[in-house]
Amino acid sequence: MPSNCSFELDRPEPIYYSGETINGRAILTTTSEKSVNEVYILFEGEAKVRWDESRTRTRNGKTEHYTEHFRGRQTYLNTRTAVFGSGNLPPGTHTYNFCIPLPLQCPSSMVAQYGKICYEVSVVIDRQWRFNNVFKQPLTVIQTYNLNMSPQLLMPLVREDIKHFCCWPCSSGPVLSTLTIPFGGYAPGQRIRFTLEIDNQSSGYDLDGIEVKLKQIYRFQAQTPHHKTREKEHSLNKSCQQERVLRLTKRVIEGTLAIPAVPPSSRSEGIISISYQVILTISTGDCHVDKDFEVPIVIGTIPLIQSAENPASAAQWIPQTPGTPAGAAADLPPSYDNCKPPTFEDATNFGEKFIDIDVDEHNRTDDFIPRYPMYTNFAMPSAPPPPTDGSDSQTVPVLSLPHNATAPPNDGNSTDRPAITYGWNSNS
């Protein structure tokens, strides 16, 4: 019977924020003695980019077709710690505890057609004269983006546009459009409310309707055989309204766009980055080109308090960052000790699955789908249900995130703080 390995983490789901510490243990079970060079625990965090493009070239007067392979790789974490040295690994159950600190700069896990950002903890049995045994546990890592730390996102987004039909001397009056979005940033699970004011001053043309959609844009950067970028777009949601705006009339159109489970906007440059836009399309009829204009928008992991239906009630649901040195709070993971945590849902709209051909097919984790926070009850906050008979009077969050190891305790008394150790240990 082959060896097997299970992983026990310090929370029910393998979801962590950058700046946190991953605590857990790997339980390796072997049924026979194994001659090994080493048993080690490996933690990797990296981005990979890959796509192919068809090319043609002329050689000796003949046209040749070939494929150019674009590749990119960026490593965020790579730690390897031996838990058993060279020798004979006895049969039985071996438990290896691990403690992995995540840097604050770790970008969010994501998967798309031409690349992915992934984090994995592995137990590797390096065997003599045989293939290694590898056991992997993929994780979701999310870079915290607390929108409340960016005051500029409280400003409404306003985009104005003027369109003229035809040209002089046949030109008609212009169409004036103003799109307004109350805030510059939202979190998954919220709804983006928009207002569109249209003033059709044209004397000869009616407008057939509008379409507003939320677009996700991935940007991939290849490093070999030379530097090149490629983008992939996904339409996450859209609102179509067929209300006509007749000539020489005005109309105000309102609507909402729901934000699904998606990774937050990228906060730093890398070989994979992600951004979001709201796209407005005005249908101008069969004889004219439809008019589009774009409004960039930020998707974060913690919503703006002011973006709730009732900000005073919503404040209690917003996770607070632990006490930190000035200027660092925006980068630390949130604490859900005093609030209701968000739910987590599988990523959506990533198109074709990325296959990591650099990894042996028996050791791939391409089926793993990251999960992202969803504030499903944020728009209309409500109190948590009362405790049932026999339960503790204090509700316990589904996900309780520890404070960052570098942050001072809230009361300023360092002696009351439990000691935190980093490293590895094994117990066979």
Short mmCIF file of C-alpha atoms in Angstrom, two decimals:
data_model
loop_
_atom_site.label_atom_id
_atom_site.label_comp_id
_atom_site.label_asym_id
_atom_site.label_seq_id
_atom_site.Cartn_x
_atom_site.Cartn_y
_atom_site.Cartn_z
CA MET A 1 0.00 0.00 0.00
CA PRO A 2 1.50 3.39 -1.00
CA SER A 3 2.29 6.13 1.47
CA ASN A 4 -0.22 8.89 2.05
CA CYS A 5 -0.17 12.30 3.68
CA SER A 6 -2.87 14.56 5.08
CA PHE A 7 -2.61 18.20 6.14
CA GLU A 8 -4.29 19.73 9.17
CA LEU A 9 -4.39 23.52 9.21
CA ASP A 10 -5.37 25.94 11.95
CA ARG A 11 -8.68 26.79 10.27
CA PRO A 12 -11.42 24.85 8.47
CA GLU A 13 -10.63 26.24 5.01
CA PRO A 14 -7.14 26.88 3.58
CA ILE A 15 -7.63 30.64 3.15
CA TYR A 16 -5.08 33.13 4.48
CA TYR A 17 -4.31 36.82 4.18
CA SER A 18 -0.88 38.20 3.38
CA GLY A 19 0.93 39.05 6.59
CA GLU A 20 -0.59 36.11 8.46
CA THR A 21 1.12 32.96 9.66
CA ILE A 22 0.09 29.53 8.38
CA ASN A 23 0.12 27.02 11.23
CA GLY A 24 -0.55 23.33 10.72
CA ARG A 25 0.87 19.89 10.55
CA ALA A 26 1.46 17.23 7.94
CA ILE A 27 0.63 13.65 8.90
CA LEU A 28 2.62 11.19 6.81
CA THR A 29 1.72 7.50 6.95
CA THR A 30 4.03 4.83 5.54
CA THR A 31 3.37 1.11 5.49
CA SER A 32 6.92 -0.06 4.91
CA GLU A 33 10.44 1.06 5.63
CA LYS A 34 11.79 3.51 3.04
CA SER A 35 15.40 4.30 2.19
CA VAL A 36 15.47 8.07 1.76
CA ASN A 37 17.96 10.81 1.06
CA GLU A 38 15.77 13.29 2.91
CA VAL A 39 12.20 14.15 3.86
CA TYR A 40 11.47 17.86 3.70
CA ILE A 41 8.59 20.31 3.77
CA LEU A 42 8.45 22.79 0.92
CA PHE A 43 6.39 25.96 0.74
CA GLU A 44 6.17 27.72 -2.62
CA GLY A 45 4.43 30.85 -3.75
CA GLU A 46 4.85 31.86 -7.36
CA ALA A 47 3.29 33.26 -10.51
CA LYS A 48 3.49 31.50 -13.85
CA VAL A 49 2.64 32.82 -17.30
CA ARG A 50 2.42 30.83 -20.51
CA TRP A 51 0.93 31.19 -23.97
CA ASP A 52 1.84 30.25 -27.54
CA GLU A 53 1.65 32.26 -30.76
CA SER A 54 1.86 31.08 -34.34
CA ARG A 55 4.49 32.72 -36.53
CA THR A 56 5.68 32.61 -40.13
CA ARG A 57 9.13 33.27 -41.56
CA THR A 58 10.85 32.98 -44.89
CA ARG A 59 13.99 30.89 -45.33
CA ASN A 60 15.64 30.30 -48.69
CA GLY A 61 12.55 31.61 -50.42
CA LYS A 62 10.20 29.26 -48.54
CA THR A 63 7.58 30.20 -45.96
CA GLU A 64 7.83 28.31 -42.70
CA HIS A 65 5.30 28.14 -39.91
CA TYR A 66 6.45 27.81 -36.33
CA THR A 67 5.21 28.39 -32.78
CA GLU A 68 6.72 30.90 -30.37
CA HIS A 69 6.41 29.90 -26.72
CA PHE A 70 6.07 32.81 -24.28
CA ARG A 71 6.89 32.09 -20.64
CA GLY A 72 7.20 34.01 -17.39
CA ARG A 73 7.84 33.10 -13.78
CA GLN A 74 8.03 35.09 -10.55
CA THR A 75 8.77 33.59 -7.12
CA TYR A 76 7.35 35.10 -3.93
CA LEU A 77 8.23 32.38 -1.44
CA ASN A 78 10.38 29.27 -1.55
CA THR A 79 11.31 27.69 1.78
CA ARG A 80 12.60 24.17 2.21
CA THR A 81 13.13 22.60 5.63
CA ALA A 82 14.37 19.05 6.26
CA VAL A 83 12.33 17.06 8.80
CA PHE A 84 14.12 13.70 8.35
CA GLY A 85 17.69 13.13 7.26
CA SER A 86 19.33 10.45 5.15
CA GLY A 87 18.60 6.91 6.27
CA ASN A 88 15.72 4.50 6.65
CA LEU A 89 12.33 6.05 7.35
CA PRO A 90 10.48 3.54 9.55
CA PRO A 91 6.89 2.53 8.79
CA GLY A 92 4.12 4.19 10.75
CA THR A 93 2.71 7.66 11.24
CA HIS A 94 5.01 10.69 11.24
CA THR A 95 3.74 14.14 12.23
CA TYR A 96 5.54 17.28 11.10
CA ASN A 97 4.41 20.65 12.48
CA PHE A 98 4.98 23.77 10.44
CA CYS A 99 4.68 27.53 10.90
CA ILE A 100 4.93 29.65 7.76
CA PRO A 101 4.87 33.49 7.90
CA LEU A 102 3.46 35.13 4.78
CA PRO A 103 5.03 38.41 3.65
CA LEU A 104 2.74 41.44 3.45
CA GLN A 105 3.56 41.84 -0.24
CA CYS A 106 2.20 38.43 -1.30
CA PRO A 107 -0.20 39.00 -4.22
CA SER A 108 -3.57 37.26 -4.20
CA SER A 109 -4.03 33.74 -5.50
CA MET A 110 -5.65 33.77 -8.92
CA VAL A 111 -6.10 31.57 -11.93
CA ALA A 112 -6.68 32.63 -15.53
CA GLN A 113 -6.28 31.26 -19.03
CA TYR A 114 -2.66 32.36 -19.52
CA GLY A 115 -1.31 32.19 -16.00
CA LYS A 116 -1.87 31.74 -12.30
CA ILE A 117 -0.59 32.82 -8.90
CA CYS A 118 -0.49 29.86 -6.54
CA TYR A 119 0.69 28.88 -3.06
CA GLU A 120 1.36 25.28 -1.98
CA VAL A 121 2.79 23.45 1.02
CA SER A 122 4.29 20.06 0.17
CA VAL A 123 5.84 17.07 1.88
CA VAL A 124 8.55 15.52 -0.29
CA ILE A 125 10.13 12.11 0.26
CA ASP A 126 13.42 12.19 -1.62
CA ARG A 127 14.02 8.50 -2.30
CA GLN A 128 17.20 6.80 -3.38
CA TRP A 129 17.14 5.50 -6.96
CA ARG A 130 13.39 6.11 -7.23
CA PHE A 131 10.97 8.86 -8.07
CA ASN A 132 10.21 11.23 -5.23
CA ASN A 133 6.93 10.98 -3.38
CA VAL A 134 5.27 14.41 -3.32
CA PHE A 135 2.16 15.34 -1.34
CA LYS A 136 0.71 18.82 -1.86
CA GLN A 137 -1.80 21.08 -0.16
CA PRO A 138 -2.75 24.18 -2.20
CA LEU A 139 -3.83 27.31 -0.33
CA THR A 140 -5.66 30.54 -1.09
CA VAL A 141 -3.65 33.63 -0.15
CA ILE A 142 -5.38 37.00 -0.39
CA GLN A 143 -3.63 40.34 -0.25
CA THR A 144 -5.68 42.53 2.07
CA TYR A 145 -7.10 45.63 0.41
CA ASN A 146 -8.94 47.67 3.03
CA LEU A 147 -10.75 50.31 1.01
CA ASN A 148 -11.28 52.41 4.15
CA MET A 149 -7.55 53.16 4.11
CA SER A 150 -7.89 54.98 0.76
CA PRO A 151 -9.95 58.18 1.33
CA GLN A 152 -9.84 59.05 -2.37
CA LEU A 153 -12.19 56.12 -3.04
CA LEU A 154 -14.96 58.02 -1.23
CA MET A 155 -15.11 60.44 -4.15
CA PRO A 156 -17.85 59.69 -6.71
CA LEU A 157 -16.76 58.58 -10.15
CA VAL A 158 -18.19 60.90 -12.81
CA ARG A 159 -17.64 60.46 -16.53
CA GLU A 160 -19.07 62.91 -19.06
CA ASP A 161 -19.20 62.41 -22.81
CA ILE A 162 -20.46 64.28 -25.86
CA LYS A 163 -21.33 62.51 -29.11
CA HIS A 164 -22.16 64.18 -32.40
CA PHE A 165 -24.05 62.47 -35.20
CA CYS A 166 -22.73 62.97 -38.73
CA CYS A 167 -20.60 65.93 -39.75
CA TRP A 168 -21.18 69.47 -40.94
CA PRO A 169 -23.29 70.46 -42.85
CA CYS A 170 -25.50 67.44 -41.98
CA SER A 171 -24.61 67.39 -38.30
CA SER A 172 -27.34 67.19 -35.72
CA GLY A 173 -27.33 68.27 -32.10
CA PRO A 174 -25.05 66.43 -29.63
CA VAL A 175 -25.90 63.69 -27.15
CA LEU A 176 -24.66 64.56 -23.65
CA SER A 177 -24.08 61.64 -21.28
CA THR A 178 -23.06 61.71 -17.62
CA LEU A 179 -22.35 58.45 -15.76
CA THR A 180 -22.09 58.70 -11.95
CA ILE A 181 -20.96 55.96 -9.54
CA PRO A 182 -21.12 56.90 -5.83
CA PHE A 183 -17.76 55.43 -4.81
CA GLY A 184 -14.45 54.51 -6.38
CA GLY A 185 -14.11 51.14 -4.65
CA TYR A 186 -16.27 48.16 -3.73
CA ALA A 187 -15.88 44.61 -2.41
CA PRO A 188 -17.21 41.32 -3.80
CA GLY A 189 -20.84 40.77 -2.80
CA GLN A 190 -21.70 44.45 -3.02
CA ARG A 191 -23.72 46.10 -5.76
CA ILE A 192 -22.39 49.03 -7.75
CA ARG A 193 -25.17 51.57 -8.12
CA PHE A 194 -24.95 53.84 -11.15
CA THR A 195 -26.89 56.78 -12.53
CA LEU A 196 -26.80 57.76 -16.19
CA GLU A 197 -28.15 61.12 -17.33
CA ILE A 198 -28.71 61.42 -21.08
CA ASP A 199 -29.59 64.67 -22.83
CA ASN A 200 -30.37 63.86 -26.46
CA GLN A 201 -30.17 67.21 -28.21
CA SER A 202 -30.20 65.57 -31.61
CA SER A 203 -33.11 66.61 -33.81
CA GLY A 204 -33.01 63.52 -36.00
CA TYR A 205 -31.81 60.51 -34.00
CA ASP A 206 -33.25 58.38 -31.19
CA LEU A 207 -31.13 56.27 -28.84
CA ASP A 208 -32.14 52.61 -28.54
CA GLY A 209 -30.90 51.82 -25.02
CA ILE A 210 -27.81 51.29 -22.89
CA GLU A 211 -25.63 48.49 -21.54
CA VAL A 212 -23.46 48.86 -18.43
CA LYS A 213 -21.07 46.04 -17.55
CA LEU A 214 -18.34 45.24 -15.06
CA LYS A 215 -15.17 44.09 -16.79
CA GLN A 216 -12.19 42.24 -15.35
CA ILE A 217 -8.82 42.72 -17.08
CA TYR A 218 -5.87 40.37 -16.57
CA ARG A 219 -2.47 41.55 -17.76
CA PHE A 220 0.24 38.94 -18.33
CA GLN A 221 3.93 39.67 -18.84
CA ALA A 222 6.19 37.12 -20.51
CA GLN A 223 9.95 37.21 -19.91
CA THR A 224 11.13 34.73 -22.55
CA PRO A 225 11.96 34.49 -25.43
CA HIS A 226 11.54 38.27 -25.06
CA HIS A 227 9.44 40.68 -23.06
CA LYS A 228 5.83 40.82 -24.17
CA THR A 229 2.46 41.55 -22.56
CA ARG A 230 -0.95 40.14 -23.23
CA GLU A 231 -4.38 40.97 -21.82
CA LYS A 232 -7.45 38.87 -21.24
CA GLU A 233 -10.83 40.39 -20.45
CA HIS A 234 -13.92 38.91 -18.81
CA SER A 235 -17.38 40.40 -18.51
CA LEU A 236 -18.42 39.75 -14.91
CA ASN A 237 -21.89 41.23 -14.96
CA LYS A 238 -24.01 43.57 -17.04
CA SER A 239 -27.19 45.60 -16.88
CA CYS A 240 -29.10 46.12 -20.12
CA GLN A 241 -31.92 48.62 -20.38
CA GLN A 242 -33.88 49.10 -23.58
CA GLU A 243 -35.43 52.41 -22.61
CA ARG A 244 -35.28 54.64 -25.66
CA VAL A 245 -34.15 58.23 -25.40
CA LEU A 246 -36.06 60.06 -28.08
CA ARG A 247 -34.67 63.04 -29.96
CA LEU A 248 -34.77 66.34 -28.09
CA THR A 249 -35.53 64.62 -24.77
CA LYS A 250 -33.75 63.86 -21.50
CA ARG A 251 -33.77 60.73 -19.39
CA VAL A 252 -32.23 59.53 -16.13
CA ILE A 253 -31.47 55.79 -16.00
CA GLU A 254 -30.47 53.97 -12.79
CA GLY A 255 -29.25 50.43 -12.22
CA THR A 256 -26.93 48.16 -10.28
CA LEU A 257 -24.11 45.72 -11.03
CA ALA A 258 -23.46 42.85 -8.60
CA ILE A 259 -19.81 42.00 -7.93
CA PRO A 260 -19.11 38.23 -7.89
CA ALA A 261 -16.31 36.38 -6.06
CA VAL A 262 -13.18 37.83 -7.66
CA PRO A 263 -9.64 38.66 -6.48
CA PRO A 264 -8.91 42.23 -5.40
CA SER A 265 -7.30 44.77 -7.71
CA SER A 266 -3.54 44.39 -7.91
CA ARG A 267 -1.58 46.74 -5.68
CA SER A 268 1.88 46.20 -7.15
CA GLU A 269 3.47 45.37 -10.47
CA GLY A 270 4.14 41.72 -11.32
CA ILE A 271 4.00 39.36 -14.24
CA ILE A 272 0.26 38.99 -13.55
CA SER A 273 -1.90 41.94 -12.58
CA ILE A 274 -5.64 42.48 -12.44
CA SER A 275 -7.84 45.55 -12.76
CA TYR A 276 -11.53 46.36 -13.18
CA GLN A 277 -13.61 48.79 -15.22
CA VAL A 278 -17.23 49.78 -15.59
CA ILE A 279 -18.06 50.04 -19.31
CA LEU A 280 -21.02 52.04 -20.61
CA THR A 281 -22.33 51.38 -24.13
CA ILE A 282 -25.01 53.61 -25.65
CA SER A 283 -26.87 52.02 -28.55
CA THR A 284 -27.16 54.60 -31.32
CA GLY A 285 -29.08 52.54 -33.88
CA ASP A 286 -28.14 50.54 -36.95
CA CYS A 287 -26.66 53.44 -38.90
CA HIS A 288 -24.11 54.54 -36.30
CA VAL A 289 -21.31 53.10 -34.23
CA ASP A 290 -22.27 52.46 -30.60
CA LYS A 291 -20.52 54.72 -28.12
CA ASP A 292 -18.44 53.17 -25.32
CA PHE A 293 -16.65 54.78 -22.45
CA GLU A 294 -14.77 53.25 -19.54
CA VAL A 295 -14.54 54.08 -15.83
CA PRO A 296 -11.76 52.37 -13.81
CA ILE A 297 -12.93 51.01 -10.45
CA VAL A 298 -11.15 49.37 -7.51
CA ILE A 299 -12.18 46.01 -6.04
CA GLY A 300 -10.95 45.44 -2.49
CA THR A 301 -11.34 42.87 0.27
CA ILE A 302 -12.87 45.15 2.92
CA PRO A 303 -15.67 47.48 1.77
CA LEU A 304 -16.06 51.16 2.50
CA ILE A 305 -18.25 51.73 5.54
CA GLN A 306 -19.96 54.59 3.73
CA SER A 307 -20.98 52.30 0.85
CA ALA A 308 -23.46 50.40 3.05
CA GLU A 309 -27.16 51.13 3.06
CA ASN A 310 -26.82 52.12 6.71
CA PRO A 311 -23.20 53.11 7.46
CA ALA A 312 -23.83 53.46 11.20
CA SER A 313 -24.97 49.84 11.45
CA ALA A 314 -22.41 48.57 8.95
CA ALA A 315 -19.45 49.81 10.96
CA GLN A 316 -19.74 46.88 13.36
CA TRP A 317 -19.29 44.43 10.49
CA ILE A 318 -16.09 45.99 9.17
CA PRO A 319 -13.02 44.10 10.39
CA GLN A 320 -10.45 46.22 12.17
CA THR A 321 -6.72 45.93 11.62
CA PRO A 322 -4.61 45.31 14.73
CA GLY A 323 -2.65 48.09 16.40
CA THR A 324 0.32 48.87 14.19
CA PRO A 325 2.97 51.47 13.64
CA ALA A 326 1.69 54.50 11.75
CA GLY A 327 1.31 53.92 8.04
CA ALA A 328 1.26 50.11 8.21
CA ALA A 329 -2.40 49.42 9.03
CA ALA A 330 -3.50 49.25 5.39
CA ASP A 331 -1.16 46.35 4.74
CA LEU A 332 -2.01 44.09 7.67
CA PRO A 333 -4.57 41.30 7.65
CA PRO A 334 -7.91 42.14 9.25
CA SER A 335 -9.07 40.78 12.59
CA TYR A 336 -12.58 39.41 12.76
CA ASP A 337 -12.65 39.11 16.53
CA ASN A 338 -15.47 41.64 16.95
CA CYS A 339 -17.39 41.35 13.72
CA LYS A 340 -19.13 38.93 11.46
CA PRO A 341 -16.65 37.64 8.87
CA PRO A 342 -17.46 37.45 5.18
CA THR A 343 -18.33 34.22 3.50
CA PHE A 344 -15.90 32.76 0.99
CA GLU A 345 -16.90 31.63 -2.48
CA ASP A 346 -15.07 30.00 -5.37
CA ALA A 347 -13.51 32.22 -7.99
CA THR A 348 -15.61 32.78 -11.10
CA ASN A 349 -15.05 33.82 -14.70
CA PHE A 350 -11.47 32.68 -15.16
CA GLY A 351 -12.15 31.13 -18.58
CA GLU A 352 -10.11 28.18 -19.76
CA LYS A 353 -8.17 26.34 -17.09
CA PHE A 354 -4.44 26.96 -16.88
CA ILE A 355 -2.45 23.71 -17.09
CA ASP A 356 0.96 23.80 -15.44
CA ILE A 357 2.92 21.64 -17.87
CA ASP A 358 6.15 22.28 -15.95
CA VAL A 359 4.93 19.95 -13.20
CA ASP A 360 4.56 16.19 -13.48
CA GLU A 361 0.92 15.34 -14.21
CA HIS A 362 0.72 13.23 -11.02
CA ASN A 363 1.73 16.22 -8.87
CA ARG A 364 -0.37 18.98 -10.44
CA THR A 365 -2.96 20.95 -8.49
CA ASP A 366 -4.59 22.64 -11.49
CA ASP A 367 -8.07 21.74 -10.26
CA PHE A 368 -7.67 23.92 -7.19
CA ILE A 369 -9.86 27.04 -7.36
CA PRO A 370 -9.08 30.02 -5.09
CA ARG A 371 -11.81 31.37 -2.82
CA TYR A 372 -12.50 35.03 -2.13
CA PRO A 373 -14.43 36.94 0.56
CA MET A 374 -18.05 37.87 -0.20
CA TYR A 375 -19.93 40.45 1.83
CA THR A 376 -23.33 38.99 1.12
CA ASN A 377 -25.05 40.80 4.00
CA PHE A 378 -23.14 44.05 3.83
CA ALA A 379 -25.59 46.05 1.75
CA MET A 380 -28.33 45.57 4.36
CA PRO A 381 -26.64 44.82 7.70
CA SER A 382 -28.53 42.82 10.27
CA ALA A 383 -27.74 41.52 13.74
CA PRO A 384 -26.36 37.98 14.09
CA PRO A 385 -28.90 35.34 15.18
CA PRO A 386 -29.34 34.96 18.96
CA PRO A 387 -27.48 32.04 20.57
CA THR A 388 -29.42 28.81 20.90
CA ASP A 389 -30.07 27.17 24.25
CA GLY A 390 -26.99 25.56 25.70
CA SER A 391 -24.57 27.56 23.55
CA ASP A 392 -22.14 30.20 24.71
CA SER A 393 -23.51 33.70 24.93
CA GLN A 394 -20.72 35.03 22.73
CA THR A 395 -20.77 34.07 19.08
CA VAL A 396 -17.52 32.80 17.64
CA PRO A 397 -16.53 33.99 14.15
CA VAL A 398 -16.31 31.37 11.46
CA LEU A 399 -12.88 32.73 10.59
CA SER A 400 -10.75 34.35 13.24
CA LEU A 401 -7.55 35.85 11.93
CA PRO A 402 -4.56 36.24 14.23
CA HIS A 403 -2.80 39.55 14.62
CA ASN A 404 0.39 40.05 12.71
CA ALA A 405 3.52 39.02 14.57
CA THR A 406 5.14 42.41 14.03
CA ALA A 407 2.24 44.41 15.40
CA PRO A 408 2.36 45.53 19.04
CA PRO A 409 -0.49 44.33 21.29
CA ASN A 410 -3.46 46.65 21.53
CA ASP A 411 -2.95 47.40 25.21
CA GLY A 412 0.76 48.13 24.75
CA ASN A 413 1.81 45.49 27.27
CA SER A 414 4.17 43.13 25.50
CA THR A 415 4.43 40.79 28.48
CA ASP A 416 0.83 39.66 28.07
CA ARG A 417 1.39 38.56 24.54
CA PRO A 418 1.96 34.86 23.83
CA ALA A 419 5.31 34.00 22.33
CA ILE A 420 5.30 33.33 18.60
CA THR A 421 7.90 31.02 17.14
CA TYR A 422 8.77 30.52 13.50
CA GLY A 423 10.23 27.34 12.17
CA TRP A 424 9.60 23.65 11.90
CA ASN A 425 9.65 20.59 14.12
CA SER A 426 8.89 16.94 13.60
CA ASN A 427 7.59 14.25 15.86
CA SER A 428 7.73 10.71 14.58
#
